[in-house]
Short mmCIF file of C-alpha atoms in Angstrom, two decimals:
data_model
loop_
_atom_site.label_atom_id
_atom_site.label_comp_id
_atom_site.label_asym_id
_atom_site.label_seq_id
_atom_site.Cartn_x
_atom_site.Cartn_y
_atom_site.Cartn_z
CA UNK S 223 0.00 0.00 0.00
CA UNK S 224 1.44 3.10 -1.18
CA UNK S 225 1.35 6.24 0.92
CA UNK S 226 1.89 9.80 0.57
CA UNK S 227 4.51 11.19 3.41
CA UNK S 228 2.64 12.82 6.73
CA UNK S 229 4.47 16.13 5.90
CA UNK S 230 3.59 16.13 2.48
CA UNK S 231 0.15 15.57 3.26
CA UNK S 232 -0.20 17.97 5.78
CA UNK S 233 1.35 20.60 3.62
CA UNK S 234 -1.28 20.12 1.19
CA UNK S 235 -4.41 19.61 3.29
CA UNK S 236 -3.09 23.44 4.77
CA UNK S 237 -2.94 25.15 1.15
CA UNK S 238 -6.38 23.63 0.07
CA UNK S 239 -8.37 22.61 2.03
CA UNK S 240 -11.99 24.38 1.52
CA UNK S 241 -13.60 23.84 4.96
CA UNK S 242 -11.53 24.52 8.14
CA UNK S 243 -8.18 22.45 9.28
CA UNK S 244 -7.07 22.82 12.77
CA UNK S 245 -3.52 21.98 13.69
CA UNK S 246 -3.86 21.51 17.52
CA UNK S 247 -0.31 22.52 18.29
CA UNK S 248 -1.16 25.95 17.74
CA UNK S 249 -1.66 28.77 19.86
CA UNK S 250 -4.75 29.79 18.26
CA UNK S 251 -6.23 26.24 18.28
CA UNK S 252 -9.07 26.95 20.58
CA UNK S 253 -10.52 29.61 18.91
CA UNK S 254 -10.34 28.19 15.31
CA UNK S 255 -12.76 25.00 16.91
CA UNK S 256 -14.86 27.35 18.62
CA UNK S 257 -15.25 29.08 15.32
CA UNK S 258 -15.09 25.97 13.11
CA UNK S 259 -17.89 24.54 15.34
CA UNK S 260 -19.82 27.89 15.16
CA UNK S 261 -19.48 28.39 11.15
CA UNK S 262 -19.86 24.57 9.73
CA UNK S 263 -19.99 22.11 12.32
CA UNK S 264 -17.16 20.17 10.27
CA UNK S 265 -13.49 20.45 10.69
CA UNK S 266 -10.22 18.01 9.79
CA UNK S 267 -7.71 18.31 12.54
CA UNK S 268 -3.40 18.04 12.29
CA UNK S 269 -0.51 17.11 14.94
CA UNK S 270 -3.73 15.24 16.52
CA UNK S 271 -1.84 12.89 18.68
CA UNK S 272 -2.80 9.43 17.83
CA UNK S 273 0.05 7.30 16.15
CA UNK S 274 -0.53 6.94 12.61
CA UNK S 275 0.29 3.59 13.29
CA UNK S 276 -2.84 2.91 15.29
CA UNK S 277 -5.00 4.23 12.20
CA UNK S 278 -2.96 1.78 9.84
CA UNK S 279 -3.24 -1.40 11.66
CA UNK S 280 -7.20 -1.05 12.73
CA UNK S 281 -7.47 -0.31 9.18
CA UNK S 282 -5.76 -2.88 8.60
CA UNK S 283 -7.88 -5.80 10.39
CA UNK S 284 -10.73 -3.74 9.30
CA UNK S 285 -10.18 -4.96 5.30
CA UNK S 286 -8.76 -8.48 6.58
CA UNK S 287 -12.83 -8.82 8.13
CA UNK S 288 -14.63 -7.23 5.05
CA UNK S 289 -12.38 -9.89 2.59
CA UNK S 290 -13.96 -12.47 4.62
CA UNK S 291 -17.00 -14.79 2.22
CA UNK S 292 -20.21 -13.08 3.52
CA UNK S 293 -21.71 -16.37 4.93
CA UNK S 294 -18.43 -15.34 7.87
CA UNK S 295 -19.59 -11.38 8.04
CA UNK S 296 -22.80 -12.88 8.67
CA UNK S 297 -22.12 -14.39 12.12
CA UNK S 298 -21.69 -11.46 13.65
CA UNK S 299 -24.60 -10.23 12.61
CA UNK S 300 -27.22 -8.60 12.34
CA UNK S 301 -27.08 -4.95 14.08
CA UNK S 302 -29.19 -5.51 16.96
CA UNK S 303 -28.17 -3.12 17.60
CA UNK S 304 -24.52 -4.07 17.62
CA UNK S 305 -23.27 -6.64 14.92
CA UNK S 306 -22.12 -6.64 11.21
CA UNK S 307 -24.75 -4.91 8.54
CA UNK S 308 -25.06 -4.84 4.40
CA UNK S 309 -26.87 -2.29 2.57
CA UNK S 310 -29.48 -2.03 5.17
CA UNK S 311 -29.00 1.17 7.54
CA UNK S 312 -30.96 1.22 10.84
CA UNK S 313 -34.94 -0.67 10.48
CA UNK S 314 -37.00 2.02 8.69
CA UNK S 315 -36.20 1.06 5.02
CA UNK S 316 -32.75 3.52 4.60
CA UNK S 317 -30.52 1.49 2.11
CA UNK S 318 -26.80 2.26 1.29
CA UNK S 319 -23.97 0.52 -0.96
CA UNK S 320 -21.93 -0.01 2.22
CA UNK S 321 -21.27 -3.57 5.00
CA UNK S 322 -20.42 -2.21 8.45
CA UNK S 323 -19.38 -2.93 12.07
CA UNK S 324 -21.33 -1.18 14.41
CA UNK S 325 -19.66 -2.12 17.89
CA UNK S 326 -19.53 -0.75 21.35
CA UNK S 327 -16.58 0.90 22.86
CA UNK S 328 -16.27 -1.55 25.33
CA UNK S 329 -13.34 -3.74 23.09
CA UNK S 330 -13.15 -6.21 26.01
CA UNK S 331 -16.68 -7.34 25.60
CA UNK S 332 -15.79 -7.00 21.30
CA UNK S 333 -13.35 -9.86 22.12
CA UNK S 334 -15.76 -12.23 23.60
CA UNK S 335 -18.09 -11.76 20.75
CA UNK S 336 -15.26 -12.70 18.14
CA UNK S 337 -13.22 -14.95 19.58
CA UNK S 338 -16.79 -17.40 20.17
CA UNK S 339 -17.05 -16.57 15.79
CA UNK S 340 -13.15 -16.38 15.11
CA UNK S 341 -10.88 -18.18 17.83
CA UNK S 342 -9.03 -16.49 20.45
CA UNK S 343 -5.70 -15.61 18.60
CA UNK S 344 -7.77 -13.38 15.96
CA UNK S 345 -10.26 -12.11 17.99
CA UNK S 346 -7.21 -11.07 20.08
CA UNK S 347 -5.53 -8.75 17.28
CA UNK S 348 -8.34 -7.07 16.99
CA UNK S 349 -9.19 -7.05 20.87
CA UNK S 350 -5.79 -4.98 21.28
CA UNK S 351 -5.65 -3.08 17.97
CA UNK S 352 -8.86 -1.74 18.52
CA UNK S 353 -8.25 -0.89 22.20
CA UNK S 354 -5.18 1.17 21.12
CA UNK S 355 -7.16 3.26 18.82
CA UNK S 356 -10.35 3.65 20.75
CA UNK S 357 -7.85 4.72 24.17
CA UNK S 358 -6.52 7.59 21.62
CA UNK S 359 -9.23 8.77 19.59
CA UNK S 360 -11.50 9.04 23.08
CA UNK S 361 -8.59 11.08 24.42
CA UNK S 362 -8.22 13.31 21.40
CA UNK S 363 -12.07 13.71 21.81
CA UNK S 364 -11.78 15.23 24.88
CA UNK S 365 -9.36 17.18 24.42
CA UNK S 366 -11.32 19.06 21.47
CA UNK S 367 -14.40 19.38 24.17
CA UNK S 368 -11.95 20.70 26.43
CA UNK S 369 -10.74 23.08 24.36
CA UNK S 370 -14.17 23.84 23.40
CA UNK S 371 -15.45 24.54 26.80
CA UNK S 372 -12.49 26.95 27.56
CA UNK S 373 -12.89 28.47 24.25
CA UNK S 374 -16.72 29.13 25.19
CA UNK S 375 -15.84 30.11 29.25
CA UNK S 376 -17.82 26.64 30.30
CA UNK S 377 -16.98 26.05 34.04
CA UNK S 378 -16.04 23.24 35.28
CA UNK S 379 -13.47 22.36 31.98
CA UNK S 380 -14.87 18.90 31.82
CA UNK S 381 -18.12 19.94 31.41
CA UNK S 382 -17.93 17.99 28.25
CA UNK S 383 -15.91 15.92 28.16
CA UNK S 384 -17.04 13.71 31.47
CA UNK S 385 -19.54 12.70 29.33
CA UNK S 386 -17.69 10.71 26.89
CA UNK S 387 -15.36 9.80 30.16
CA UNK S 388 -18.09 8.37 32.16
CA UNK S 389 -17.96 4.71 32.76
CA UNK S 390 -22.07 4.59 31.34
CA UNK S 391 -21.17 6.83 28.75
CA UNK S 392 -22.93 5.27 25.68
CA UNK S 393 -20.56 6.12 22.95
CA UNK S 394 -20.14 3.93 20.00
CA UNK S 395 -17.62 2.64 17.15
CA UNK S 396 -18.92 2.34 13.49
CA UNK S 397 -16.29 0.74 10.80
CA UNK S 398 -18.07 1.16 7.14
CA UNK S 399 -16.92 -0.43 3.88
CA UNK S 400 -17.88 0.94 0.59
CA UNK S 401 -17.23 -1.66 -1.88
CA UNK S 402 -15.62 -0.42 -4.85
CA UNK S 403 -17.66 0.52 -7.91
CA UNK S 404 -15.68 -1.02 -11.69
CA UNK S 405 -18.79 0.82 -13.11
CA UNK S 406 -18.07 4.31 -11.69
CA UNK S 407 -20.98 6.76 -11.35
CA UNK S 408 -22.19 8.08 -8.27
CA UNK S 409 -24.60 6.14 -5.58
CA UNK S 410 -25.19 6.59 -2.45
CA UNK S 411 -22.87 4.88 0.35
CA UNK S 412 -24.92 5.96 3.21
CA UNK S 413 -27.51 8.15 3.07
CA UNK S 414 -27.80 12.24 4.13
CA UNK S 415 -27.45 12.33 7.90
CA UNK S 416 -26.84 14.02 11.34
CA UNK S 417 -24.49 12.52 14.22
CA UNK S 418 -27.17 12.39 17.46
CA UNK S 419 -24.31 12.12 19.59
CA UNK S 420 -22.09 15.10 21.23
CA UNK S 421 -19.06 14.31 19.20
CA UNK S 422 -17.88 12.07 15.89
CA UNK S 423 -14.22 11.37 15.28
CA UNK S 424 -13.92 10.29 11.27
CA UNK S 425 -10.90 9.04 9.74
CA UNK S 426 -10.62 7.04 6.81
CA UNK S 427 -8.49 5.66 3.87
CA UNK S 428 -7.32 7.60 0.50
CA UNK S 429 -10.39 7.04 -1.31
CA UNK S 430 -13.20 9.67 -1.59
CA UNK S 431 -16.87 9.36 -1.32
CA UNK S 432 -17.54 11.85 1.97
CA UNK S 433 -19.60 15.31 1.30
CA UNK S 434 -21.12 17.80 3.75
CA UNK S 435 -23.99 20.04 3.10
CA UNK S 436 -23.14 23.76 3.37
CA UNK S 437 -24.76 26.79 3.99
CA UNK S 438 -24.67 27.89 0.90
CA UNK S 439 -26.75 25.09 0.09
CA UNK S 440 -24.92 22.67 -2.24
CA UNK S 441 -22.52 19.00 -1.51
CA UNK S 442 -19.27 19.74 -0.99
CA UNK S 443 -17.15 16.58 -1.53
CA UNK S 444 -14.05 16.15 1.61
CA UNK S 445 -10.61 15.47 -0.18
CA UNK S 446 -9.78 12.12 2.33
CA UNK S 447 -6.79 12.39 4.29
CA UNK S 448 -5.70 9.32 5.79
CA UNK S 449 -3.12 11.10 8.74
CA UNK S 450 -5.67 13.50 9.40
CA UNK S 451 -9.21 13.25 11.51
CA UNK S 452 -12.83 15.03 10.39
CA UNK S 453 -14.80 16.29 13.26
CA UNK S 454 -18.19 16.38 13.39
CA UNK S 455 -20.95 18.00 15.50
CA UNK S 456 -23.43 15.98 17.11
CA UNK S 457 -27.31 16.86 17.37
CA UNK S 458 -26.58 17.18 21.45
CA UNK S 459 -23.73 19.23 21.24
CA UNK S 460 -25.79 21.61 19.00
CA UNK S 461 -28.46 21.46 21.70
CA UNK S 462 -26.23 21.97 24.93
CA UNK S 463 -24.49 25.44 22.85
CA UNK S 464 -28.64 26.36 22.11
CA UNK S 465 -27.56 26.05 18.34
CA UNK S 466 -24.52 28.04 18.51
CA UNK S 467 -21.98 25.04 17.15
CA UNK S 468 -23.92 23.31 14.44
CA UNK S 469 -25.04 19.83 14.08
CA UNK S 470 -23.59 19.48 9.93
CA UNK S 471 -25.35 17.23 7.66
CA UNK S 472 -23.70 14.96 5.41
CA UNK S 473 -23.21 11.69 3.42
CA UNK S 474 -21.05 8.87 1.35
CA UNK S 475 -21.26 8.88 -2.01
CA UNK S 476 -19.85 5.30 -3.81
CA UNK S 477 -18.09 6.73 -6.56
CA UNK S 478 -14.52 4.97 -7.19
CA UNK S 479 -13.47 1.98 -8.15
CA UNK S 480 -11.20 2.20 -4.64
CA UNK S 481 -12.91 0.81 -1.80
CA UNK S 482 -13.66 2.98 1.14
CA UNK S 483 -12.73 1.92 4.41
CA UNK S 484 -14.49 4.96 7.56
CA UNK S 485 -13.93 4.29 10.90
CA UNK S 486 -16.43 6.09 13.30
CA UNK S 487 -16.02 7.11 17.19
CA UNK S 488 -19.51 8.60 18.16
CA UNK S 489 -19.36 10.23 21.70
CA UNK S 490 -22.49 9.77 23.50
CA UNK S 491 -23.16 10.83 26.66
CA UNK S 492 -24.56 8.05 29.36
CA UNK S 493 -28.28 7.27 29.05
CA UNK S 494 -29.52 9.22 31.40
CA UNK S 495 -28.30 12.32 30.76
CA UNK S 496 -30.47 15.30 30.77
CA UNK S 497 -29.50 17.62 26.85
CA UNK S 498 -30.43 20.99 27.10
CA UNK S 499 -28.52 23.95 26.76
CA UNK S 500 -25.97 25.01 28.97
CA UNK S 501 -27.03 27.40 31.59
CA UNK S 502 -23.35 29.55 31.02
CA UNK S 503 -24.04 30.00 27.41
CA UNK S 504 -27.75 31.25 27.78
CA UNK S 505 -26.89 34.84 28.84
CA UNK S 506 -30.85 35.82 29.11
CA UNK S 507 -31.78 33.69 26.00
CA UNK S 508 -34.71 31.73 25.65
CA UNK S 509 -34.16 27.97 25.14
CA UNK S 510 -34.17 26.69 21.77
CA UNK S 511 -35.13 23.22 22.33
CA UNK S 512 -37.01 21.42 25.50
CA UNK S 513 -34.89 19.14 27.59
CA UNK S 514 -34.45 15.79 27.07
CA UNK S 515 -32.67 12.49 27.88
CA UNK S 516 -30.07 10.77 25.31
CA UNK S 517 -32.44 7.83 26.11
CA UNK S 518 -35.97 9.79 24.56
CA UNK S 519 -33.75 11.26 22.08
CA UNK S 520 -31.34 7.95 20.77
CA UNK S 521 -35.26 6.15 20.53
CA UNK S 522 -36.03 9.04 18.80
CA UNK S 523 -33.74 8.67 16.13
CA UNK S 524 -34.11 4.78 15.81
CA UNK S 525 -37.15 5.17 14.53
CA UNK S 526 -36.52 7.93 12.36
CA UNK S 527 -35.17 7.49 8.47
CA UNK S 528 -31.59 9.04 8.06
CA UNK S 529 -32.51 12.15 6.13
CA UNK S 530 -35.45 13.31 8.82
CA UNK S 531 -34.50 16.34 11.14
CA UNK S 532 -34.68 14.60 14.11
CA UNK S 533 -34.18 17.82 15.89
CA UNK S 534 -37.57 19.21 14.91
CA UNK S 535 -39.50 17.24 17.37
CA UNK S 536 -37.26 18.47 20.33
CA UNK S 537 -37.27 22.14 19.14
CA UNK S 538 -40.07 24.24 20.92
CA UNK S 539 -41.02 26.33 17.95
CA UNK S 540 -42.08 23.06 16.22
CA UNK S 541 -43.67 22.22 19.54
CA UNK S 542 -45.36 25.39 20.47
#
């Protein structure tokens, strides 16, 4: 597999990149999220932390499951909710030319479930590769929230971030393969979505297929970067800021002949958690949405389709 150098890379991801990139070992990195979260809702991040070796061998076991014959995908399926999926997204009908893992974070209880499939020394590779990653990308997750909180004045600095560190946080881990396409033209990969969650950490392989929908109304399509992350806003952190940072809509379009390997951390608060706006950040304003737990609003969105703005039913203009 043939890579581009990280410093190459980097050097052109900062000369044109048309949504905002974040290096983190800047000074001026916490302002640049706070406005990045403000603005799009999107942002690919640099000098992240996580070993680029961690990204490579997840990755790596990651195509070594998806070359496996389908009748072996199959026993670790279906989603219900966690387990191995193809073409069908969720249970209300949303289709997609993609096979995924959709996993907890918990990677000890991930072992159990593949080693009684796969056989311990297998289900063991993964166990630990997966651990590695997960242990980084949750602690490059909070640092962003942290960062984010100070950036916004949000006392205590954890405000945030606890939620994705709390032992019944319910965060999850998505790996998606887009099969590629000898035929070429564009279909969709996964349908036009939010993230419910407070937080998504995206990083994928050299092959394209992401877009996010922009203000100005039209697809952009996200040159892929396989050193770099992609940020996205979550539906809760858009409520807790009273739709100050901005939950961003987008989707995976199956247009190479290169498959597409995505590899999804969703940070979810626990349960119970109350979502409402933060009482710091209200300043006299009138809430934007009533209060809710991630519980009413994660059965919310299961029985939702993917495009639906599964905001709207939390908002209290829609409700009033």
């Amino acid at each position: 597999m043939a890579f581009l150098s990280k410093p190459a890379m980097e050097q052109f991801s900062l000369q044109f990149s048309p949504f905002p990139l974040i290096d983190l070992s800047k000074p001026d990195a916490q302002s640049q999220l706070v406005k990045a979260c403000e603005e799009v809702g999107f942002f690919k991040v640099i000098n992240h932390g996580v070993p680029f070796e961690f990204m490579a061998e997840l990755e790596s076991e990651a195509i070594k499951f998806f070359s496996l014959p389908l009748s072996e995908k199959l026993k670790v399926g279906p989603p219900d909710p966690f387990g191995y999926g193809n073409k069908n997204i969720g249970c209300n009908g949303d289709l997609g030319w993609v096979e995924y893992l959709l996993l907890t974070t918990d990677a000890d209880s991930i072992y159990h479930k593949f080693a009684s499939i796969f056989g311990d020394p297998a289900a063991d590779r993964f166990h630990c590769v997966l651990k590695d990653y997960l242990t980084a990308v949750k602690r490059m997750a909070c640092r962003i929230l942290e960062m984010v909180a100070e950036g916004l004045e949000i006392e205590p600095r954890d405000a945030l971030s606890k939620l994705l560190m709390d032992e019944q946080s319910d965060s999850v881990f998505r790996v998606n393969h887009y099969p590629g396409r000898a035929e070429g033209g564009n279909v969709i990969g996964f349908g036009e979505h939010t993230d419910p969650q407070i937080i998504s950490v995206l990083r994928s392989n050299n092959t394209t297929g992401l877009e996010i929908w922009l203000k100005e109304k039209e697809w952009i399509s996200i040159p892929p970067d396989q050193y770099s992350f992609f940020i996205n806003v979550g539906d809760s952190l858009q409520v807790m800021t009273n739709g100050r940072f901005k939950s961003v809509r987008h989707r995976v379009v199956a247009n190479s002949p290169r498959s597409r390997i995505s590899i999804i951390y969703f940070g979810g608060p626990p349960l119970s958690e109350k979502i409402a706006p933060l009482p710091s950040l209200m300043e006299g304003e009138d809430s934007l949405y009533n209060e809710f737990t991630w519980f009413e609003y994660k059965k919310s969105v299961y029985n939702s389709k993917l495009a639906d703005n599964r905001l709207g039913l939390f908002e209290k203009i829609a409700a009033s």
